Amino acid sequence: MTSAGRRLLHNDSPTPGTLPGSAPELLSEETVLEQARLLDITWRDGGGLWGWLTTVDHKLIARRYVVTAFLMFIAGGIEAAMMRLQLARPENTFLGPDRYNQIFTVHGTTMMFLFAVPIMTAMGLYLVPLMVGARSIAFPRLNAFGYYAYLVGVVFLYVSLFINMGPDAGWTAYVPLSGPQYSPGHRLDVWAQVVTFTEIAALCAAVNIIVTVFKLRAPGISLNRIPLFVWSQLVVSFMIVFAMPAVATASTLQLAADRALSTQWFNPAEGGDALLWQHIFWFFGHPEVYIIFLPGLGFISPIIETFCRRRVFGYLAIVLANITTGFFAFGLWVHHMFATPIPELGQSLFTAASLVIAIPTGVQIFCWLVTLLSGRPRLTTAMIFILGFFITFVNGGLTGVMVASVAFDKQVHDTFFVVAHFHYVLLGGAVMPLFAAFYYWFPKATGRLLDESLGKWHAWLFILGVNVAFFPMHILGLNGMPRRVYTYLASTGWGPLNALSTIGAVVVVISVALFVVNAAMSARVGRPAGANPWDSYGLEWATTSPPPNYNFVNTPIVLGRHPLWDTGSPLPVITGLRADRREVLVTTAFDAEPDYRHRQPNASIWPLFLALCMAEFWIGSIFTPWAVVGGFGLTLLGMLGWGWQSSRQIEVERVDTDLQIIDTV
């Protein structure tokens, strides 16, 4: 294999150097193989358990995120199935009221905090460095720390549930129900700390993705060539940075302080305000819905382009739609509070904002429909899930427009209509595109294709089951069935529709079981995929499947928005990064011109150590103030150790930027 390359010579001087490689050259196969051998030695993790615990490879960390988050999806699904069994018939005794309260609280907390956000950011952590042609993510140790912090939250929540200490005030933890007066004990303390762990993890991922997108893009990926999935991840990462601190502060410094230290943030009798919690929570909570499904929309463009053999219609419109959705998402949290004493002018403004946000999403759907209609679609499993997205998500969007109206919202507030609405939005807008993404990128991560026959059974059953399970809830809500009830009387007439909804849930469970079987079998004995099984265009398909631990032997040079379709394979590359240490090319934020060589840190145990210290600090503080003292000391030790090790490894070398670098032979 040969590829056109330009050389980026090593610069041992700390002062700005030059980029002498103005003349392109052809790289021989022997040169590329020797470079790959050296890189494999440099980027390889240690062996055994120690190597597993200390790795900072963004692909391995992201795969652990995906697997853990999917296990949370299964756990949350089991909890949903238990609730549906309980509600399948009137006055059922399958679950008592206390256990039901814990189950539905843990279900909501799991799906929103431990599955949906983590798995979407995990897909970004895996794919974004590959899509922008980088050898690694910006902050690999921070990435590992984020995963371990998330894992601590997962373990803490489920251990608490199994010892009958699961939170029981709903995933929104409204005060005063979640306050010390109505929720004594430690159940709500568990909820507050789990939220803290997951928000820290989300912030770590968001910062990593933002810096990777702005500073590690391969030469030639100017802002107008960034892949649409990367744009969606970038917008979502900024949303996380602005939204997550709100709920982390409210849960840790306010709710937990009210419960442990008798502060009175939310106690009206002592000058606090119960509505303050709702404002803070929904300032985070409503953008979180978009944080969850914007990456789902990001999956759709490359899948449709690949299987329609057509470049997406309206690239700029889709990018602007993503950005405007991110802005608008922070301006409509009050539509969750129409039943509270909000001034009428405020209700009108937030109604208008809730209606306006449908426009950018509608623009994206229009662009995809044009792309579909003008292309030659192949009905693969991934495309079936995309079709399911159109049907289900649009339905959920329309009911969202309905509840944006104050008059209608007050009629269906806290009923099953709202449950149906947000499950249509999240299952249609996030989970269906996520399954499509699994079928599309599974070959890249494992080197093997998922079975298409099993996949199509999975897709059709899932789409059917979701609609059978949740469409009847619209009618139940209109008939007045409130949410968060563990049983109902036969005289209400809600039994038949609840039974139908439970049948739909069973179909969903069967479909997900088929996917698990398919993934387990295909990962072991599936058909080998090759580097680019779909003949797609993105940089992630320009490397092997699965990618090596250094991603690319040489950094690719990008000449168009669809690199492999525009240039063909192999791509022209830029050479000169050292192979004897972990080094990445840092480029300028706007035009992606070479700027620095940056030495990346090696594997380290400090991220895990610091996450465990943080766990001791936050979890221990629930039970004894002495844990704060001990945890603070250990955390300080961990930070010092991390900083000391990093100061000995990280180096930066500036290179001169030369526009001729992107010339080809």
PDB file of C-alpha atoms in Angstrom, residues 116 120 123 229 232-233 236 289-303 322 364 368 386 389 393 426 428-437 441:
ATOM      1  CA  ALA A 116     -29.426   7.702  27.735  1.00  0.00           C
ATOM      2  CA  MET A 120     -24.798   8.921  23.617  1.00  0.00           C
ATOM      3  CA  MET A 123     -20.694   6.841  21.060  1.00  0.00           C
ATOM      4  CA  PHE A 229     -22.528  13.474  13.681  1.00  0.00           C
ATOM      5  CA  SER A 232     -24.329  17.048  16.900  1.00  0.00           C
ATOM      6  CA  GLN A 233     -21.817  15.835  19.495  1.00  0.00           C
ATOM      7  CA  VAL A 236     -24.598  18.465  22.847  1.00  0.00           C
ATOM      8  CA  VAL A 289     -34.095  15.622  26.471  1.00  0.00           C
ATOM      9  CA  TYR A 290     -32.288  17.305  23.574  1.00  0.00           C
ATOM     10  CA  ILE A 291     -28.919  16.165  24.947  1.00  0.00           C
ATOM     11  CA  ILE A 292     -30.288  12.662  24.539  1.00  0.00           C
ATOM     12  CA  PHE A 293     -31.877  12.826  21.103  1.00  0.00           C
ATOM     13  CA  LEU A 294     -29.611  15.283  19.235  1.00  0.00           C
ATOM     14  CA  PRO A 295     -26.874  12.608  18.994  1.00  0.00           C
ATOM     15  CA  GLY A 296     -29.627  10.301  17.775  1.00  0.00           C
ATOM     16  CA  LEU A 297     -30.344  12.760  14.985  1.00  0.00           C
ATOM     17  CA  GLY A 298     -26.589  12.877  14.351  1.00  0.00           C
ATOM     18  CA  PHE A 299     -26.570   9.132  13.637  1.00  0.00           C
ATOM     19  CA  ILE A 300     -29.189   9.511  10.928  1.00  0.00           C
ATOM     20  CA  SER A 301     -27.339  11.587   8.335  1.00  0.00           C
ATOM     21  CA  PRO A 302     -24.378   9.243   7.688  1.00  0.00           C
ATOM     22  CA  ILE A 303     -26.644   6.181   7.715  1.00  0.00           C
ATOM     23  CA  ASN A 322     -28.566  21.577  15.570  1.00  0.00           C
ATOM     24  CA  GLN A 364     -33.749  18.294   9.602  1.00  0.00           C
ATOM     25  CA  TRP A 368     -33.515  13.669   5.301  1.00  0.00           C
ATOM     26  CA  ILE A 386     -34.497   5.037  10.655  1.00  0.00           C
ATOM     27  CA  PHE A 389     -37.652   6.881  13.867  1.00  0.00           C
ATOM     28  CA  PHE A 393     -40.507  10.495  16.719  1.00  0.00           C
ATOM     29  CA  LEU A 426     -37.025   9.296  23.571  1.00  0.00           C
ATOM     30  CA  GLY A 428     -38.277   7.196  18.689  1.00  0.00           C
ATOM     31  CA  GLY A 429     -35.742  10.018  18.710  1.00  0.00           C
ATOM     32  CA  ALA A 430     -32.902   8.360  20.592  1.00  0.00           C
ATOM     33  CA  VAL A 431     -33.210   4.579  20.985  1.00  0.00           C
ATOM     34  CA  MET A 432     -34.267   3.733  17.423  1.00  0.00           C
ATOM     35  CA  PRO A 433     -31.424   5.784  15.869  1.00  0.00           C
ATOM     36  CA  LEU A 434     -29.106   4.250  18.488  1.00  0.00           C
ATOM     37  CA  PHE A 435     -30.003   0.728  17.364  1.00  0.00           C
ATOM     38  CA  ALA A 436     -29.494   1.873  13.766  1.00  0.00           C
ATOM     39  CA  ALA A 437     -26.054   3.146  14.811  1.00  0.00           C
ATOM     40  CA  TRP A 441     -20.845   0.894  13.386  1.00  0.00           C
TER      41      TRP A 441
END
